[in-house]
Structure formats: C-alpha cells, structure tokens
C-alpha positions as YAML, in Angstrom:
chain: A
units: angstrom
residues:
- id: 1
  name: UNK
  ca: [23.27, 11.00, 4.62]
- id: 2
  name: UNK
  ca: [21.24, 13.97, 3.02]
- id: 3
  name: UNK
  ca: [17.91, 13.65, 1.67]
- id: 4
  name: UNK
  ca: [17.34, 9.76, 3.31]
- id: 5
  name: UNK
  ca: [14.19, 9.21, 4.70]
- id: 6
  name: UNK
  ca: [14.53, 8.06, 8.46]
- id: 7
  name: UNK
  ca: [13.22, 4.10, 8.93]
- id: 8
  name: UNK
  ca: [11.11, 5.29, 12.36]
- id: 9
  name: UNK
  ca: [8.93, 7.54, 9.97]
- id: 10
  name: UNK
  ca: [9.11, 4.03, 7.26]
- id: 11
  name: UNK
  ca: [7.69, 1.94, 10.03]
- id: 12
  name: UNK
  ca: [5.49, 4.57, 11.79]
- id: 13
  name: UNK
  ca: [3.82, 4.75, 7.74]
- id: 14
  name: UNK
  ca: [3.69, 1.27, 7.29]
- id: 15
  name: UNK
  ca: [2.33, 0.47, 10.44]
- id: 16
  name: UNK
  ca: [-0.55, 3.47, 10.04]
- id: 17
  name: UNK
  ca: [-1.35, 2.75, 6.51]
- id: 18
  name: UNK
  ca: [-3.70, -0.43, 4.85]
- id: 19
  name: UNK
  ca: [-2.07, -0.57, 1.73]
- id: 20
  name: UNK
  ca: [-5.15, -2.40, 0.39]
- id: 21
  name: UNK
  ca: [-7.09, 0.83, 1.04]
- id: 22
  name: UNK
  ca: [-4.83, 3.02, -0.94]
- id: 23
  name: UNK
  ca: [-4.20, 0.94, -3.50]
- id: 24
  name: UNK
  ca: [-7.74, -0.05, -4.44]
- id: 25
  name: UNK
  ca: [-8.33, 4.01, -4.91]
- id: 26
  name: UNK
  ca: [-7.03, 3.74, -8.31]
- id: 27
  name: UNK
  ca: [-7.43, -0.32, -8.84]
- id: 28
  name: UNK
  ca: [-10.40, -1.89, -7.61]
- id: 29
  name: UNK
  ca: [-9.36, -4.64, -5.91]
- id: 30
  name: UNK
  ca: [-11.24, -8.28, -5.47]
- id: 31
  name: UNK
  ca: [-10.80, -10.41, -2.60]
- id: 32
  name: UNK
  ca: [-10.20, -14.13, -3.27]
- id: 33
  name: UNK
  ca: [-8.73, -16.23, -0.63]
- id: 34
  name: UNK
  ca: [-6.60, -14.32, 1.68]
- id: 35
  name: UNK
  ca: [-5.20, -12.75, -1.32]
- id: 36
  name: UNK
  ca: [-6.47, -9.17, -2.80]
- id: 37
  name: UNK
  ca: [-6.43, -9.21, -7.48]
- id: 38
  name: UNK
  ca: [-6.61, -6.30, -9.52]
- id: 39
  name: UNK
  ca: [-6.88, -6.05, -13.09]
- id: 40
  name: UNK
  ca: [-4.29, -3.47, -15.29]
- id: 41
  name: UNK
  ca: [-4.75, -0.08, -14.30]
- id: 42
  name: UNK
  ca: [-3.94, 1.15, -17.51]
...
C-alpha cells in the first residue's frame, strides 16, 4: 500500500524516542507516582 509508513521504522521510533521528553517540550510535565501530569496546553 502507497504512502503507509513501514512498522520496523514505528518500532525503531518508539524504541529511540522518551515520549516524556518530547512531550514535556510544549507541556511541562510533573512526576507523581510512576505516572507523569500535565496541565491544558492551551
């Protein structure tokens, strides 16, 4: 199928990126628990 984007790049992103890191670029993010909180971005 045209214009999918193979899984081995999904996982090979996935596994290189902390999510936590790029989300709390735009949201700062608190730690409680094990658990990460943000408030609205907006």
């Amino acid at each position: 199928m045209a214009g999918r984007i193979p899984r081995v790049f999904i996982n090979d992103l996935l596994a290189r990126t902390d999510i936590v890191d790029l989300i709390d670029v735009r949201v700062k993010l608190k730690k409680q628990g094990k658990s990460y909180h943000a408030g609205c971005p907006v």
